[in-house]
Coordinates of C-alpha atoms and ligand atoms in Angstrom, one line a residue:
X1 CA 79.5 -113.7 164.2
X2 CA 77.6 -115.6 161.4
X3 CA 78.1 -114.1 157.7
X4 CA 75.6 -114.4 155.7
X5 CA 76.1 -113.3 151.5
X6 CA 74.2 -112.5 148.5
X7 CA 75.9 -114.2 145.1
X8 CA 75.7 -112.8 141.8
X9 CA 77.1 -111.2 138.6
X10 CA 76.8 -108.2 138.3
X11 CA 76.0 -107.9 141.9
X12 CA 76.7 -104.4 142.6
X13 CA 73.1 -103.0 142.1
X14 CA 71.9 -105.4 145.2
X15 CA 69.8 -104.0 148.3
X16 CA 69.4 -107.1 149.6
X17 CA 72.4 -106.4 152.2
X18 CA 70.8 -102.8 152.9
X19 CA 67.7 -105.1 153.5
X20 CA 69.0 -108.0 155.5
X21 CA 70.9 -105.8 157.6
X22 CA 68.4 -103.6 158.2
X23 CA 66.6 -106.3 159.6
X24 CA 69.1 -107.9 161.3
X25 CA 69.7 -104.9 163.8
X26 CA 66.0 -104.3 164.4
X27 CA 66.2 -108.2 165.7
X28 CA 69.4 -107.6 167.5
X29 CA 70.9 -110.7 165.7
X30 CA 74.8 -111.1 165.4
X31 CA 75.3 -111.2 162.1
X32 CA 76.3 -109.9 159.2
X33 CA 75.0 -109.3 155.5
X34 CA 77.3 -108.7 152.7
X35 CA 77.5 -109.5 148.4
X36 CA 79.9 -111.0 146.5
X37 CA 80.4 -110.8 142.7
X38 CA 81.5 -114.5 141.7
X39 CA 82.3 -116.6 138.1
X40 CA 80.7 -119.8 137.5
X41 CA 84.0 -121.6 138.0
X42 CA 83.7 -120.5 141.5
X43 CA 80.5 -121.5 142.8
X44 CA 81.6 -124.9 143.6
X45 CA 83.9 -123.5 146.2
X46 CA 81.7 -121.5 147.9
X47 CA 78.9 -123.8 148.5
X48 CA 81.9 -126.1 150.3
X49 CA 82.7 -122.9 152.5
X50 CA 78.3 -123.0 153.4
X51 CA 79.1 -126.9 154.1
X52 CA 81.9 -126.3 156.3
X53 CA 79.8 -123.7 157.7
X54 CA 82.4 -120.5 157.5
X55 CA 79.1 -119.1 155.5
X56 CA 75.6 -119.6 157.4
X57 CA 74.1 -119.1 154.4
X58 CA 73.1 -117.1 150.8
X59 CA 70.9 -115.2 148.4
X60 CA 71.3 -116.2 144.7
X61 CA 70.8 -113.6 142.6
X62 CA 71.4 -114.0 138.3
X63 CA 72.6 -115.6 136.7
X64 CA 73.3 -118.9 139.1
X65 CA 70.2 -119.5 140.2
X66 CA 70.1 -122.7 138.3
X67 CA 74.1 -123.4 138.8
X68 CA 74.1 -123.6 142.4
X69 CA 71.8 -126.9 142.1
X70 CA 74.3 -129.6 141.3
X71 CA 76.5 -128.4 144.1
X72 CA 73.1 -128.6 147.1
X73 CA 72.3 -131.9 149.0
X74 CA 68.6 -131.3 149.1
X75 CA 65.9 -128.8 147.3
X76 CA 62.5 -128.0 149.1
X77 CA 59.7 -129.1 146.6
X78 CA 59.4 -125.0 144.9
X79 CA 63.1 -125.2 144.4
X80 CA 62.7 -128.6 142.8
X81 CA 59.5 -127.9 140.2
X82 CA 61.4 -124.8 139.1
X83 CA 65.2 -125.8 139.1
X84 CA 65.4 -122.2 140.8
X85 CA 67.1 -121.3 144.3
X86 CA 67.3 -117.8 145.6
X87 CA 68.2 -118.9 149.0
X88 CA 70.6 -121.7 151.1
X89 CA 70.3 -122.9 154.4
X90 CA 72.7 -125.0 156.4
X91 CA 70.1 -127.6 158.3
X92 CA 71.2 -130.5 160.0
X93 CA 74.6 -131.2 158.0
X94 CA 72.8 -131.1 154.6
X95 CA 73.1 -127.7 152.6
X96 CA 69.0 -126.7 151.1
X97 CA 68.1 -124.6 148.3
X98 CA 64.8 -123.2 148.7
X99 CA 63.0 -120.5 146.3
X100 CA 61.4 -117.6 148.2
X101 CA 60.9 -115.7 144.8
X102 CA 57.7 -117.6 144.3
X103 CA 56.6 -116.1 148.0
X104 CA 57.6 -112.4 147.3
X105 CA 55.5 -112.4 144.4
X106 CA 52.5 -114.4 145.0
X107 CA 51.9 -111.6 148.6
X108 CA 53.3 -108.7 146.2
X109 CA 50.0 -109.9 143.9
X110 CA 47.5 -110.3 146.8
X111 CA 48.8 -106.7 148.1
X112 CA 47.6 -105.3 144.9
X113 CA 43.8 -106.4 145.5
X114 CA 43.8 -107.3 142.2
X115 CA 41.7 -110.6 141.1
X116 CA 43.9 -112.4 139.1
X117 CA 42.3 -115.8 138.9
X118 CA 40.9 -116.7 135.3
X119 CA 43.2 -113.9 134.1
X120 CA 45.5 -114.1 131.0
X121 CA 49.0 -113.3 131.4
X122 CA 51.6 -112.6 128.7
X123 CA 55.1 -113.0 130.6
X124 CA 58.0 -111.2 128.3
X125 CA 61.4 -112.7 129.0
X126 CA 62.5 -115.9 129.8
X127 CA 65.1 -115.4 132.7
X128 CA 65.9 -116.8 135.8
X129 CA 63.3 -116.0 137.7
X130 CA 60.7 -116.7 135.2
X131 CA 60.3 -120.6 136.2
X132 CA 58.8 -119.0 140.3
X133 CA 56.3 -116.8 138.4
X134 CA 54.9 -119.6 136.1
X135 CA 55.0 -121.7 139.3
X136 CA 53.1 -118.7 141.7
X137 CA 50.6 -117.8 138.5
X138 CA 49.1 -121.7 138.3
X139 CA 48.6 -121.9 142.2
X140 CA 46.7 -118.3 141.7
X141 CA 45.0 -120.5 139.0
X142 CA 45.0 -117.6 135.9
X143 CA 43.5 -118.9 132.9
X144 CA 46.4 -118.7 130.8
X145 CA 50.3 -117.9 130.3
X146 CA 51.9 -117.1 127.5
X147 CA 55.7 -116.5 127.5
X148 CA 57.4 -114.8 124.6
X149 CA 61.3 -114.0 124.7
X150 CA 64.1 -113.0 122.3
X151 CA 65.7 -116.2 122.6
X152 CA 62.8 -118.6 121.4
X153 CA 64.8 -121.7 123.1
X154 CA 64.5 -120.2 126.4
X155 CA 61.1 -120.1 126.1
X156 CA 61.4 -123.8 124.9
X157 CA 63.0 -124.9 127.9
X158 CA 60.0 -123.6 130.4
X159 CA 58.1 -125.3 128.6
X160 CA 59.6 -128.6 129.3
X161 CA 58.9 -127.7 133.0
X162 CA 55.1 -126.4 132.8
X163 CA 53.9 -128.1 130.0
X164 CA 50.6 -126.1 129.4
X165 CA 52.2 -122.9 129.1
X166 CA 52.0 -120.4 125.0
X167 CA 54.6 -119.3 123.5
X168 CA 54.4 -116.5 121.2
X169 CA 57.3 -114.7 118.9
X170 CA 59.5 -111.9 120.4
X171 CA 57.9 -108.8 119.1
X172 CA 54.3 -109.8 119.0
X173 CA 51.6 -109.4 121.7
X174 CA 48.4 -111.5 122.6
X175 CA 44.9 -110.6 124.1
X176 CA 46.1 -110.9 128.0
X177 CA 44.6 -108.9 131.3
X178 CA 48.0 -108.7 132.8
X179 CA 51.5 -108.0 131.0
X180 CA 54.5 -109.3 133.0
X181 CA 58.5 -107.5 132.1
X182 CA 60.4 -110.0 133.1
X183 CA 63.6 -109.0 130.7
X184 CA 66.0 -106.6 132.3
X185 CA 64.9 -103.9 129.6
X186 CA 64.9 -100.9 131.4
X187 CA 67.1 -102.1 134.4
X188 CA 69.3 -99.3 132.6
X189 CA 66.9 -97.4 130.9
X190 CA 66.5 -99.1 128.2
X191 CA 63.5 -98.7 125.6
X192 CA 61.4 -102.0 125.2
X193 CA 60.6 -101.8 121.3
X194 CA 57.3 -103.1 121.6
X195 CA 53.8 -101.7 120.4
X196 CA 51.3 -102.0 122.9
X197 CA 48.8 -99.4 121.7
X198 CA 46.4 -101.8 120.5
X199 CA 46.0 -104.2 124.1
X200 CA 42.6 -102.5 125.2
X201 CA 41.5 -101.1 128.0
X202 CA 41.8 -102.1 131.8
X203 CA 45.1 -104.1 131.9
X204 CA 48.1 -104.4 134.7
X205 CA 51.5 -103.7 134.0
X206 CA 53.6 -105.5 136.4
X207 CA 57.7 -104.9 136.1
X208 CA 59.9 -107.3 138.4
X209 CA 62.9 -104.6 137.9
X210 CA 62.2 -102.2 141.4
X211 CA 65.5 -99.8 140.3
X212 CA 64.6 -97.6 138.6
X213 CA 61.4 -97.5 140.3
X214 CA 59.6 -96.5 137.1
X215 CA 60.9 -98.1 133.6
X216 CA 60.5 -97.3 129.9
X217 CA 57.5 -100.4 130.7
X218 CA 56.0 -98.9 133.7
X219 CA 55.7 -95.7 131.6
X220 CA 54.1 -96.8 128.8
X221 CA 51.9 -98.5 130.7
X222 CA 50.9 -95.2 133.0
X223 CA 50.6 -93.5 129.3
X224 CA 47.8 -96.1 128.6
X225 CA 46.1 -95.9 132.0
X226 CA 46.7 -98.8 132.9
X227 CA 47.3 -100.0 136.6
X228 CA 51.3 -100.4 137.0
X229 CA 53.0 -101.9 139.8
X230 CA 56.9 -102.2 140.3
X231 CA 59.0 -105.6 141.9
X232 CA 59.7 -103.4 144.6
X233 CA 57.4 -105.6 147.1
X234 CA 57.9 -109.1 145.3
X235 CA 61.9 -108.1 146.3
X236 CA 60.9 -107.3 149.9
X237 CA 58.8 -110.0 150.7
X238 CA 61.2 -113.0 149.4
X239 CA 63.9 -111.1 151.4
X240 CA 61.6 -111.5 154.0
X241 CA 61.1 -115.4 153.4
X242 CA 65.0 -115.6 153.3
X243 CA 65.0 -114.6 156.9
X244 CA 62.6 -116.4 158.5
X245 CA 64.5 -119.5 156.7
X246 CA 67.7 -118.5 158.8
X247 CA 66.6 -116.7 161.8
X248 CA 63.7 -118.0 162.1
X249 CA 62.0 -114.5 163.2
X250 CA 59.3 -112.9 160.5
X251 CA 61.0 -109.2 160.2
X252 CA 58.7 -106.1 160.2
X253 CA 57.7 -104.8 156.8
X254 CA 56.5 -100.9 157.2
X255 CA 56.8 -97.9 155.1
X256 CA 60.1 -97.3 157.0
X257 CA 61.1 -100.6 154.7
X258 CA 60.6 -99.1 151.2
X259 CA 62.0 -95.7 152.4
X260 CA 64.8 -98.0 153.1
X261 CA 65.1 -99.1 149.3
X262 CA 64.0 -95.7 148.4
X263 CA 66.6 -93.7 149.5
X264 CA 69.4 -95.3 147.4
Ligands
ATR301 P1 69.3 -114.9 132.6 O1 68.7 -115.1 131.2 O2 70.8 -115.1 132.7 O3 68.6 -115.6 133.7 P2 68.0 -112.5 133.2 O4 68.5 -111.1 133.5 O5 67.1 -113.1 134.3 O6 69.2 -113.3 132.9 O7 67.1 -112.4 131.9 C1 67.3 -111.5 131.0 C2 66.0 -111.5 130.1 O8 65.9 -110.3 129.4 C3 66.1 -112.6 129.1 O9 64.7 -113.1 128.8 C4 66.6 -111.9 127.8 O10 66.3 -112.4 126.6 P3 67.2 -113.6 125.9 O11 66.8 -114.8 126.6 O12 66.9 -113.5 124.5 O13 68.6 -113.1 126.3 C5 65.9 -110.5 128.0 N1 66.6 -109.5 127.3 C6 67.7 -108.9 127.6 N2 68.1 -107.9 126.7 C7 67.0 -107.9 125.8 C8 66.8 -107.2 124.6 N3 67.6 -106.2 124.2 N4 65.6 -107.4 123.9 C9 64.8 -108.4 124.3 N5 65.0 -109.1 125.4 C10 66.1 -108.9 126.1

């Protein structure tokens, strides 16, 4: 039976094996989904055990979504332009990282109906998975993104991949249409400290953190009536990337899907 794992630390909070194998029944496919909480020191071990094919293949979740590169023989060109994997395939003999993050949030944006070209976004945070939503943004062609983060350098180092990108000091805010969370503020409950009382009127508040479904973020922004919008499809739908990669099969996404997440 082929195995197939999420990597991470902390990895704990993960649906993505509730998800996978979800979907992996409904296809009748003989395999298995599980997570696995590894160090750095270990990674290089475990991409050897994808090689040697006792592993069919992984999610990376944070913080090694930049570590796993070194140890891959090929990137697709997403996984390349934003030195981020989420996923690894085994195709003919050569192990692949790909990035279906930039996927799961480009259809979790056109599911909104909202018009985001010619839009400004302020991103705040400068994790992981920031590099796929600079990278989705410009091919939606928004007007602007600014990226402001605790850690300045981080902020820096995006920089040097998307050159025309703002950066603005942690604490302050800018005239944008659509604010981006990005940090894990709130993944366990925590307050963001930030004012946001004097952004306007008619703006989108879009958290990638799906659980809690509704952070200290998502709040504020409700309490401003503004439109708010969770990462609870953006996780779905590069899940659903993920396993088209390996199975080649597109999984069904229906409300039984986010009950799915839902009821955890
Ligand atoms: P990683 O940085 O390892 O990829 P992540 O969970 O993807 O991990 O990113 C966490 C993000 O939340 C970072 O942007 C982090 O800011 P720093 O780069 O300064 O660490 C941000 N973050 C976490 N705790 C924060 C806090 N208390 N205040 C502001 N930002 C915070």
């Amino acid at each position: 039976m082929k195995k197939f794992l999420v990597i991470g630390n902390p990895i704990d909070h993960s649906l993505s094996p509730k998800l996978q194998n979800w979907w992996l029944k409904e296809n009748n496919i003989d395999a298995t989904y599980g997570k696995i909480k590894l160090e750095d020191h270990e990674i290089k071990n475990f991409i050897q055990e994808i090689k040697e094919q006792k592993i069919a293949g992984c999610n990376v979740t944070v913080p090694f979504k930049k570590t796993v590169i070194p140890f891959l023989d090929k990137l697709s060109p997403e996984a390349e332009q934003t030195q981020s994997v989420n996923t690894i395939t085994f195709d003919s003999g050569d192990i692949v990282g790909h990035n279906t993050d930039i996927a799961g949030f480009d259809t979790a944006i056109k599911k909104l109906n909202f018009n985001i070209k010619g839009k400004k976004v302020l991103i705040l945070g400068a994790g992981g998975v920031v590099s796929s939503i600079i990278f989705a943004l410009k091919n939606m062609h928004v007007q602007e993104i600014t990226i402001s983060n605790r850690t300045r350098e981080k902020a820096e180092n995006l920089r040097a991949l998307f050159n025309d990108i703002k950066i603005l000091e942690w604490g302050n805010l800018t005239d944008c249409h659509i604010v981006i969370n990005a940090t894990s503020l709130g993944l366990n409950n925590e307050r963001i400290n930030l004012n946001f009382s004097n952004l306007g009127h008619d703006k989108l508040f879009y958290d990638l953190i799906y659980n809690p479904p509704e952070t200290d973020f998502l709040k504020i922004g409700k309490q401003l009536g503004y439109n708010t919008e969770n990462g609870k499809t953006m996780f779905v739908y590069q899940a659903l990337e993920a396993f088209k990669l390996w199975h080649k099969i597109e999984p069904k996404v229906n409300t039984d899907t986010f009950n799915l997440l839902d009821n955890d």
